[in-house]
């Protein structure tokens, strides 16, 4: 055994082989998801359908993805995480392979639903698996994991643009995805189990009642942190959905400048690696509070930027600083959130418990664009983003309360309960 939970290994993969495989699958999953929006025009032309049709198909993809969070986590508690992850990525490979086939629009929709199910079985279970594999470096590991996933979202639109520019068929992208899924599925099923502690995947027929998954929510601190994450998810998804329009209409930037600033939010996602490792060193709640404060203050500055006209070559100075701060705080928070949730849950309920929370988070995130859009139509984007600032402020105050009431005794009790 290494200093973490991995079995000793001298191969070329070395110490980070499990992380490389699991993060590679997450990169593929995010790349598949974010390849669809840039392809909407191509899909409309290929299948002669409307914006509503392609939009509804993508909504179906996301709904199935969200629904899969809890059952995949629950299943991982019973049969082990590697089997669930392997089945998920192979299912996604099947969905991608179906898209390669030249068929009707209904076949594409069916394939997208299969992709939603396959990719939806990954992250909740992956958090649990990585926490077992790297217990002394969970924060750093999840930071790298989340960063690679974000880069999958960055790479996908570029690949789509490249394929379309050179005149290749867009279906070839999904052929590559299908082949990559098969290779990664084989890798996770063959390589990962032999590198984990013996007990990790030996959970066949374990019976955990559904009622047991509700027990963590009776703990005040756990429930409070879930509320914190819900508030963050609502705010982040609202900002991401409408930031370009906010910059264009409220801050009065050009569309090109708004797009440039929008890309900054994702470009700074590399901060996840550092906040994850920092959480391992100084404590999760401290990093959580710092990142939430940065995001909250930055969002307030973004609202203030609508009243300030200082620009350099057409780029709003305060708006740029604010967008960068929102990105740093938001991305910095996300991996530590996963580590903290996993640590608060009993080991026997970690998969299903995380799945339940993630389903709630995605539900809150799905509501945000509708709420922001409605307020913007009825009033303006400043009022709509004011709602997001208020929600994030409440989440930050609650997180501060958790930090101020934290103690070594509560940590000791948690460790004792998990043993």
Short mmCIF file of C-alpha atoms in Angstrom, two decimals:
data_model
loop_
_atom_site.label_atom_id
_atom_site.label_comp_id
_atom_site.label_asym_id
_atom_site.label_seq_id
_atom_site.Cartn_x
_atom_site.Cartn_y
_atom_site.Cartn_z
CA UNK A 1 0.00 0.00 0.00
CA UNK A 2 1.09 3.59 -0.67
CA UNK A 3 0.63 6.43 1.84
CA UNK A 4 -2.80 6.84 0.30
CA UNK A 5 -5.26 3.98 -0.12
CA UNK A 6 -3.69 2.56 -3.28
CA UNK A 7 -1.91 -0.73 -3.62
CA UNK A 8 1.80 -0.32 -4.32
CA UNK A 9 2.65 -0.08 -8.01
CA UNK A 10 5.80 0.52 -10.01
CA UNK A 11 4.22 0.70 -13.47
CA UNK A 12 4.31 3.72 -15.76
CA UNK A 13 0.96 4.95 -14.52
CA UNK A 14 2.50 5.18 -11.09
CA UNK A 15 0.75 6.81 -8.23
CA UNK A 16 -1.87 8.70 -10.22
CA UNK A 17 -3.19 5.97 -12.52
CA UNK A 18 -6.61 5.83 -10.85
CA UNK A 19 -6.95 9.61 -11.06
CA UNK A 20 -5.86 9.61 -14.71
CA UNK A 21 -8.50 7.06 -15.72
CA UNK A 22 -11.36 8.50 -13.66
CA UNK A 23 -10.59 12.10 -14.65
CA UNK A 24 -10.23 11.03 -18.27
CA UNK A 25 -13.78 9.70 -18.19
CA UNK A 26 -15.01 12.99 -16.66
CA UNK A 27 -13.20 14.95 -19.39
CA UNK A 28 -14.94 12.81 -22.01
CA UNK A 29 -18.34 13.21 -20.33
CA UNK A 30 -18.09 17.00 -20.20
CA UNK A 31 -16.76 17.16 -23.77
CA UNK A 32 -19.75 15.15 -25.01
CA UNK A 33 -22.19 17.39 -23.12
CA UNK A 34 -20.75 20.66 -24.38
CA UNK A 35 -20.36 19.43 -27.95
CA UNK A 36 -24.12 19.57 -28.49
CA UNK A 37 -24.89 23.33 -28.19
CA UNK A 38 -22.33 24.32 -30.88
CA UNK A 39 -23.84 21.62 -33.11
CA UNK A 40 -27.43 22.88 -32.86
CA UNK A 41 -27.31 24.58 -36.26
CA UNK A 42 -25.84 21.47 -37.88
CA UNK A 43 -28.46 19.28 -36.24
CA UNK A 44 -31.26 21.54 -37.45
CA UNK A 45 -29.95 21.34 -41.03
CA UNK A 46 -29.25 17.61 -40.92
CA UNK A 47 -32.61 16.58 -39.51
CA UNK A 48 -34.70 19.56 -40.70
CA UNK A 49 -36.03 20.32 -37.23
CA UNK A 50 -36.61 23.50 -35.22
CA UNK A 51 -34.74 25.20 -32.40
CA UNK A 52 -37.40 23.89 -30.05
CA UNK A 53 -36.77 20.31 -31.16
CA UNK A 54 -33.00 20.38 -30.64
CA UNK A 55 -33.39 22.34 -27.41
CA UNK A 56 -35.90 19.83 -26.06
CA UNK A 57 -33.59 16.95 -26.99
CA UNK A 58 -30.76 18.56 -25.04
CA UNK A 59 -33.08 19.20 -22.10
CA UNK A 60 -33.92 15.48 -22.14
CA UNK A 61 -30.20 14.69 -22.05
CA UNK A 62 -29.74 16.91 -18.97
CA UNK A 63 -32.84 15.61 -17.18
CA UNK A 64 -31.69 12.00 -17.52
CA UNK A 65 -28.21 13.09 -16.38
CA UNK A 66 -29.68 14.68 -13.24
CA UNK A 67 -31.97 11.75 -12.47
CA UNK A 68 -29.02 9.31 -12.60
CA UNK A 69 -27.16 10.94 -9.69
CA UNK A 70 -28.92 9.22 -6.80
CA UNK A 71 -29.42 5.70 -8.25
CA UNK A 72 -25.82 5.54 -9.46
CA UNK A 73 -24.56 6.57 -6.03
CA UNK A 74 -26.86 4.11 -4.28
CA UNK A 75 -25.76 1.33 -6.62
CA UNK A 76 -22.10 2.09 -5.95
CA UNK A 77 -22.75 1.62 -2.21
CA UNK A 78 -24.04 -1.86 -2.96
CA UNK A 79 -21.82 -3.24 -5.74
CA UNK A 80 -18.78 -0.95 -5.64
CA UNK A 81 -17.83 2.22 -7.56
CA UNK A 82 -15.69 0.75 -10.35
CA UNK A 83 -18.52 -1.41 -11.68
CA UNK A 84 -20.87 1.59 -11.80
CA UNK A 85 -18.28 3.87 -13.43
CA UNK A 86 -17.35 1.19 -15.95
CA UNK A 87 -20.98 0.48 -16.84
CA UNK A 88 -21.63 4.21 -17.15
CA UNK A 89 -18.82 4.99 -19.57
CA UNK A 90 -19.59 1.92 -21.69
CA UNK A 91 -23.24 2.98 -21.82
CA UNK A 92 -22.14 6.43 -22.97
CA UNK A 93 -19.97 4.78 -25.64
CA UNK A 94 -23.06 2.95 -26.93
CA UNK A 95 -24.97 6.24 -27.10
CA UNK A 96 -22.14 7.93 -28.99
CA UNK A 97 -21.91 4.99 -31.40
CA UNK A 98 -25.65 5.24 -32.16
CA UNK A 99 -25.22 8.88 -33.15
CA UNK A 100 -22.64 7.81 -35.73
CA UNK A 101 -25.41 5.89 -37.51
CA UNK A 102 -27.22 7.91 -40.18
CA UNK A 103 -30.81 7.67 -38.96
CA UNK A 104 -33.88 9.79 -38.14
CA UNK A 105 -34.06 12.52 -35.51
CA UNK A 106 -35.82 10.13 -33.11
CA UNK A 107 -32.71 7.93 -33.14
CA UNK A 108 -30.56 10.93 -32.23
CA UNK A 109 -32.88 11.76 -29.33
CA UNK A 110 -32.71 8.17 -28.07
CA UNK A 111 -28.92 8.26 -28.30
CA UNK A 112 -28.80 11.53 -26.35
CA UNK A 113 -30.92 10.02 -23.57
CA UNK A 114 -28.54 7.05 -23.42
CA UNK A 115 -25.61 9.48 -23.25
CA UNK A 116 -27.32 11.31 -20.39
CA UNK A 117 -27.70 8.07 -18.47
CA UNK A 118 -24.11 6.97 -19.10
CA UNK A 119 -22.42 10.26 -18.26
CA UNK A 120 -24.78 10.83 -15.33
CA UNK A 121 -23.47 7.72 -13.61
CA UNK A 122 -19.97 9.13 -13.25
CA UNK A 123 -19.20 12.14 -11.05
CA UNK A 124 -21.09 11.22 -7.89
CA UNK A 125 -19.43 7.80 -7.85
CA UNK A 126 -16.05 9.18 -8.91
CA UNK A 127 -15.91 11.52 -5.90
CA UNK A 128 -16.41 8.56 -3.60
CA UNK A 129 -13.84 6.43 -5.42
CA UNK A 130 -11.17 9.14 -5.43
CA UNK A 131 -11.74 9.83 -1.73
CA UNK A 132 -11.00 6.15 -1.03
CA UNK A 133 -8.01 6.03 -3.38
CA UNK A 134 -6.38 9.27 -2.16
CA UNK A 135 -7.56 9.88 1.42
CA UNK A 136 -4.60 12.09 2.36
CA UNK A 137 -4.81 14.15 -0.85
CA UNK A 138 -8.51 14.17 -1.62
CA UNK A 139 -8.70 17.94 -2.05
CA UNK A 140 -5.86 18.10 -4.56
CA UNK A 141 -7.17 15.05 -6.39
CA UNK A 142 -10.69 16.40 -6.77
CA UNK A 143 -9.26 19.76 -7.83
CA UNK A 144 -7.41 18.10 -10.70
CA UNK A 145 -10.48 15.99 -11.49
CA UNK A 146 -12.81 19.01 -11.71
CA UNK A 147 -10.29 21.05 -13.69
CA UNK A 148 -9.95 18.36 -16.35
CA UNK A 149 -13.73 18.18 -16.58
CA UNK A 150 -13.92 21.93 -17.14
CA UNK A 151 -11.31 21.69 -19.87
CA UNK A 152 -13.51 19.10 -21.56
CA UNK A 153 -16.12 21.83 -21.82
CA UNK A 154 -13.54 24.22 -23.23
CA UNK A 155 -12.18 21.77 -25.81
CA UNK A 156 -15.54 20.54 -27.13
CA UNK A 157 -16.65 23.77 -28.87
CA UNK A 158 -13.18 24.13 -30.38
CA UNK A 159 -13.31 20.61 -31.79
CA UNK A 160 -16.78 21.22 -33.21
CA UNK A 161 -15.64 24.46 -34.82
CA UNK A 162 -12.56 22.74 -36.25
CA UNK A 163 -14.50 19.84 -37.71
CA UNK A 164 -17.08 22.13 -39.32
CA UNK A 165 -14.40 24.51 -40.63
CA UNK A 166 -12.46 21.80 -42.44
CA UNK A 167 -15.64 20.27 -43.85
CA UNK A 168 -15.61 16.95 -41.98
CA UNK A 169 -18.83 15.22 -40.94
CA UNK A 170 -19.85 16.13 -37.39
CA UNK A 171 -20.75 12.51 -36.63
CA UNK A 172 -17.03 11.65 -36.60
CA UNK A 173 -16.70 13.44 -33.28
CA UNK A 174 -19.01 10.88 -31.71
CA UNK A 175 -17.13 8.00 -33.32
CA UNK A 176 -14.00 9.23 -31.53
CA UNK A 177 -16.01 9.60 -28.31
CA UNK A 178 -17.35 6.05 -28.63
CA UNK A 179 -13.87 4.57 -29.12
CA UNK A 180 -12.46 6.60 -26.22
CA UNK A 181 -15.36 5.45 -24.03
CA UNK A 182 -14.69 1.80 -24.75
CA UNK A 183 -10.98 2.15 -23.96
CA UNK A 184 -11.64 4.06 -20.74
CA UNK A 185 -14.35 1.60 -19.73
CA UNK A 186 -11.97 -1.33 -20.11
CA UNK A 187 -9.28 0.57 -18.21
CA UNK A 188 -11.51 1.35 -15.23
CA UNK A 189 -12.83 -2.22 -14.99
CA UNK A 190 -9.46 -3.93 -15.41
CA UNK A 191 -6.93 -1.57 -13.88
CA UNK A 192 -8.67 0.32 -11.08
CA UNK A 193 -9.99 -2.57 -8.89
CA UNK A 194 -6.53 -4.05 -8.41
CA UNK A 195 -5.21 -0.66 -7.25
CA UNK A 196 -7.87 -0.03 -4.58
CA UNK A 197 -8.13 -1.36 -1.02
CA UNK A 198 -9.55 -4.87 -0.98
CA UNK A 199 -12.85 -3.82 0.62
CA UNK A 200 -13.71 -1.02 -1.80
CA UNK A 201 -15.36 -3.10 -4.49
CA UNK A 202 -16.42 -6.07 -2.41
CA UNK A 203 -19.90 -4.87 -1.59
CA UNK A 204 -22.11 -7.34 -3.42
CA UNK A 205 -25.66 -7.67 -2.06
CA UNK A 206 -25.10 -5.12 0.69
CA UNK A 207 -28.53 -3.94 1.78
CA UNK A 208 -28.79 -0.30 2.72
CA UNK A 209 -32.34 0.91 3.28
CA UNK A 210 -33.55 3.98 1.42
CA UNK A 211 -34.58 5.47 4.76
CA UNK A 212 -30.95 5.44 5.86
CA UNK A 213 -30.11 7.97 3.16
CA UNK A 214 -32.44 10.49 4.81
CA UNK A 215 -30.65 10.28 8.17
CA UNK A 216 -27.74 12.66 7.33
CA UNK A 217 -30.31 15.37 6.54
CA UNK A 218 -31.44 15.30 10.18
CA UNK A 219 -28.00 16.60 11.20
CA UNK A 220 -28.12 20.41 11.43
CA UNK A 221 -24.59 21.01 10.16
CA UNK A 222 -25.01 18.71 7.19
CA UNK A 223 -28.36 20.22 6.26
CA UNK A 224 -26.94 23.73 6.61
CA UNK A 225 -24.08 22.93 4.26
CA UNK A 226 -26.52 21.42 1.75
CA UNK A 227 -28.41 24.74 1.84
CA UNK A 228 -25.10 26.55 1.25
CA UNK A 229 -24.41 24.42 -1.81
CA UNK A 230 -27.95 24.90 -3.13
CA UNK A 231 -27.59 28.67 -2.85
CA UNK A 232 -24.25 28.55 -4.62
CA UNK A 233 -25.57 26.32 -7.39
CA UNK A 234 -28.56 28.60 -7.99
CA UNK A 235 -26.31 31.66 -8.21
CA UNK A 236 -23.58 30.10 -10.34
CA UNK A 237 -25.95 28.66 -12.92
CA UNK A 238 -27.87 31.93 -13.11
CA UNK A 239 -24.67 33.90 -13.69
CA UNK A 240 -23.29 31.46 -16.27
CA UNK A 241 -26.56 31.38 -18.20
CA UNK A 242 -26.95 35.15 -18.57
CA UNK A 243 -23.55 36.78 -18.03
CA UNK A 244 -23.00 37.67 -21.72
CA UNK A 245 -26.43 39.32 -21.92
CA UNK A 246 -25.88 41.09 -18.60
CA UNK A 247 -22.56 42.49 -19.77
CA UNK A 248 -24.06 43.51 -23.09
CA UNK A 249 -27.18 45.18 -21.71
CA UNK A 250 -26.39 46.33 -18.17
CA UNK A 251 -22.66 47.07 -18.51
CA UNK A 252 -23.11 48.09 -22.18
CA UNK A 253 -20.20 46.15 -23.65
CA UNK A 254 -20.08 44.92 -27.22
CA UNK A 255 -21.00 41.30 -27.93
CA UNK A 256 -17.36 40.42 -28.68
CA UNK A 257 -16.15 41.92 -25.39
CA UNK A 258 -18.95 40.14 -23.52
CA UNK A 259 -17.90 36.82 -25.08
CA UNK A 260 -14.27 37.47 -24.16
CA UNK A 261 -15.13 38.21 -20.55
CA UNK A 262 -17.44 35.19 -20.44
CA UNK A 263 -14.54 32.91 -21.38
CA UNK A 264 -12.57 34.21 -18.38
CA UNK A 265 -14.93 32.47 -15.96
CA UNK A 266 -13.91 29.10 -17.41
CA UNK A 267 -10.28 29.99 -18.10
CA UNK A 268 -9.56 30.53 -14.38
CA UNK A 269 -10.90 27.08 -13.46
CA UNK A 270 -7.34 25.88 -12.92
CA UNK A 271 -7.65 27.46 -9.46
CA UNK A 272 -9.50 24.26 -8.45
CA UNK A 273 -6.20 22.38 -8.23
CA UNK A 274 -4.81 24.86 -5.71
CA UNK A 275 -7.91 25.28 -3.54
CA UNK A 276 -8.34 21.51 -3.39
CA UNK A 277 -4.79 21.05 -2.12
CA UNK A 278 -5.10 24.04 0.21
CA UNK A 279 -8.17 22.45 1.79
CA UNK A 280 -6.05 19.40 2.61
CA UNK A 281 -3.57 21.65 4.41
CA UNK A 282 -5.59 24.31 6.23
CA UNK A 283 -9.08 22.82 6.45
CA UNK A 284 -12.10 22.58 4.19
CA UNK A 285 -14.37 25.12 5.86
CA UNK A 286 -11.70 27.82 5.79
CA UNK A 287 -11.20 27.44 2.05
CA UNK A 288 -14.96 27.20 1.49
CA UNK A 289 -15.49 30.51 3.27
CA UNK A 290 -12.68 32.31 1.46
CA UNK A 291 -13.88 31.20 -1.96
CA UNK A 292 -17.51 32.09 -1.22
CA UNK A 293 -16.50 35.53 0.07
CA UNK A 294 -14.44 36.14 -3.08
CA UNK A 295 -17.37 35.10 -5.29
CA UNK A 296 -19.87 37.20 -3.32
CA UNK A 297 -17.76 40.37 -3.28
CA UNK A 298 -16.96 39.93 -6.97
CA UNK A 299 -20.63 39.53 -7.85
CA UNK A 300 -21.35 42.75 -5.94
CA UNK A 301 -18.63 44.48 -7.97
CA UNK A 302 -20.20 43.11 -11.14
CA UNK A 303 -23.47 44.81 -10.20
CA UNK A 304 -21.59 48.00 -9.38
CA UNK A 305 -19.84 47.89 -12.77
CA UNK A 306 -23.16 48.69 -14.46
CA UNK A 307 -22.93 52.19 -12.97
CA UNK A 308 -19.23 52.80 -13.74
CA UNK A 309 -18.00 53.61 -17.23
CA UNK A 310 -14.21 53.24 -16.89
CA UNK A 311 -13.04 51.21 -19.87
CA UNK A 312 -9.73 50.40 -21.57
CA UNK A 313 -10.04 49.74 -25.31
CA UNK A 314 -13.74 49.13 -24.79
CA UNK A 315 -13.21 46.61 -21.97
CA UNK A 316 -14.81 47.56 -18.61
CA UNK A 317 -12.10 47.56 -15.95
CA UNK A 318 -14.30 46.86 -12.93
CA UNK A 319 -16.39 44.37 -14.88
CA UNK A 320 -13.30 42.42 -15.89
CA UNK A 321 -12.00 42.24 -12.32
CA UNK A 322 -15.45 41.21 -11.12
CA UNK A 323 -15.87 38.42 -13.69
CA UNK A 324 -12.42 37.06 -12.87
CA UNK A 325 -13.26 37.11 -9.15
CA UNK A 326 -16.56 35.33 -9.68
CA UNK A 327 -14.74 32.66 -11.68
CA UNK A 328 -11.95 32.22 -9.13
CA UNK A 329 -14.33 32.03 -6.18
CA UNK A 330 -16.84 29.74 -7.88
CA UNK A 331 -14.37 27.27 -9.33
CA UNK A 332 -12.28 27.38 -6.16
CA UNK A 333 -15.33 26.39 -4.11
CA UNK A 334 -16.55 23.45 -6.18
CA UNK A 335 -13.91 20.74 -5.49
CA UNK A 336 -13.80 21.57 -1.78
CA UNK A 337 -17.58 21.32 -1.66
CA UNK A 338 -17.34 17.74 -2.94
CA UNK A 339 -14.63 16.82 -0.43
CA UNK A 340 -16.60 18.30 2.46
CA UNK A 341 -19.86 16.59 1.53
CA UNK A 342 -18.08 13.24 1.23
CA UNK A 343 -16.45 13.74 4.63
CA UNK A 344 -19.77 14.56 6.31
CA UNK A 345 -21.45 11.38 5.07
CA UNK A 346 -21.00 7.94 6.65
CA UNK A 347 -18.90 5.76 4.35
CA UNK A 348 -21.73 3.28 3.82
CA UNK A 349 -23.98 6.05 2.49
CA UNK A 350 -21.41 8.17 0.66
CA UNK A 351 -22.44 7.25 -2.88
CA UNK A 352 -26.19 7.53 -2.54
CA UNK A 353 -25.92 10.51 -0.18
CA UNK A 354 -23.78 12.45 -2.63
CA UNK A 355 -26.13 11.45 -5.42
CA UNK A 356 -29.14 12.82 -3.54
CA UNK A 357 -27.38 16.12 -2.85
CA UNK A 358 -26.13 16.44 -6.42
CA UNK A 359 -29.63 15.86 -7.78
CA UNK A 360 -30.85 18.69 -5.56
CA UNK A 361 -27.97 20.92 -6.69
CA UNK A 362 -28.73 20.31 -10.33
CA UNK A 363 -32.39 20.99 -9.69
CA UNK A 364 -31.54 24.36 -8.12
CA UNK A 365 -29.21 25.08 -11.01
CA UNK A 366 -31.93 24.24 -13.54
CA UNK A 367 -34.37 26.68 -11.90
CA UNK A 368 -31.93 29.59 -11.90
CA UNK A 369 -31.94 30.46 -15.63
CA UNK A 370 -35.74 30.51 -15.65
CA UNK A 371 -35.88 32.77 -12.59
CA UNK A 372 -33.24 35.15 -13.91
CA UNK A 373 -34.81 35.29 -17.35
CA UNK A 374 -38.26 35.99 -15.89
CA UNK A 375 -36.99 38.83 -13.66
CA UNK A 376 -34.94 40.30 -16.51
CA UNK A 377 -38.02 40.35 -18.76
CA UNK A 378 -40.23 41.88 -16.08
CA UNK A 379 -37.65 44.39 -14.77
CA UNK A 380 -34.01 44.34 -15.92
CA UNK A 381 -30.81 42.33 -15.56
CA UNK A 382 -29.58 44.44 -12.65
CA UNK A 383 -32.56 43.36 -10.56
CA UNK A 384 -32.17 39.74 -11.70
CA UNK A 385 -28.49 39.65 -10.77
CA UNK A 386 -29.40 41.35 -7.49
CA UNK A 387 -31.44 38.24 -6.67
CA UNK A 388 -28.38 36.08 -7.38
CA UNK A 389 -26.23 38.27 -5.13
CA UNK A 390 -28.76 37.99 -2.32
CA UNK A 391 -28.87 34.20 -2.62
CA UNK A 392 -25.09 33.90 -2.60
CA UNK A 393 -24.81 36.27 0.36
CA UNK A 394 -27.14 34.06 2.41
CA UNK A 395 -25.09 30.99 1.47
CA UNK A 396 -21.86 32.77 2.47
CA UNK A 397 -23.26 33.84 5.85
CA UNK A 398 -24.40 30.28 6.58
CA UNK A 399 -20.95 28.94 5.64
CA UNK A 400 -19.35 31.46 7.98
CA UNK A 401 -21.63 30.22 10.75
CA UNK A 402 -20.44 26.66 10.12
CA UNK A 403 -16.82 27.78 10.36
CA UNK A 404 -17.34 29.73 13.59
CA UNK A 405 -19.12 26.81 15.26
CA UNK A 406 -16.66 24.17 14.05
CA UNK A 407 -14.55 22.37 16.65
CA UNK A 408 -12.03 19.58 16.92
CA UNK A 409 -14.61 17.66 18.97
CA UNK A 410 -17.13 17.61 16.13
CA UNK A 411 -14.42 16.42 13.75
CA UNK A 412 -13.43 13.69 16.22
CA UNK A 413 -17.02 12.56 16.55
CA UNK A 414 -17.39 12.41 12.78
CA UNK A 415 -14.27 10.30 12.40
CA UNK A 416 -15.43 7.99 15.17
CA UNK A 417 -18.83 7.54 13.50
CA UNK A 418 -17.23 6.61 10.18
CA UNK A 419 -14.89 4.00 11.67
#
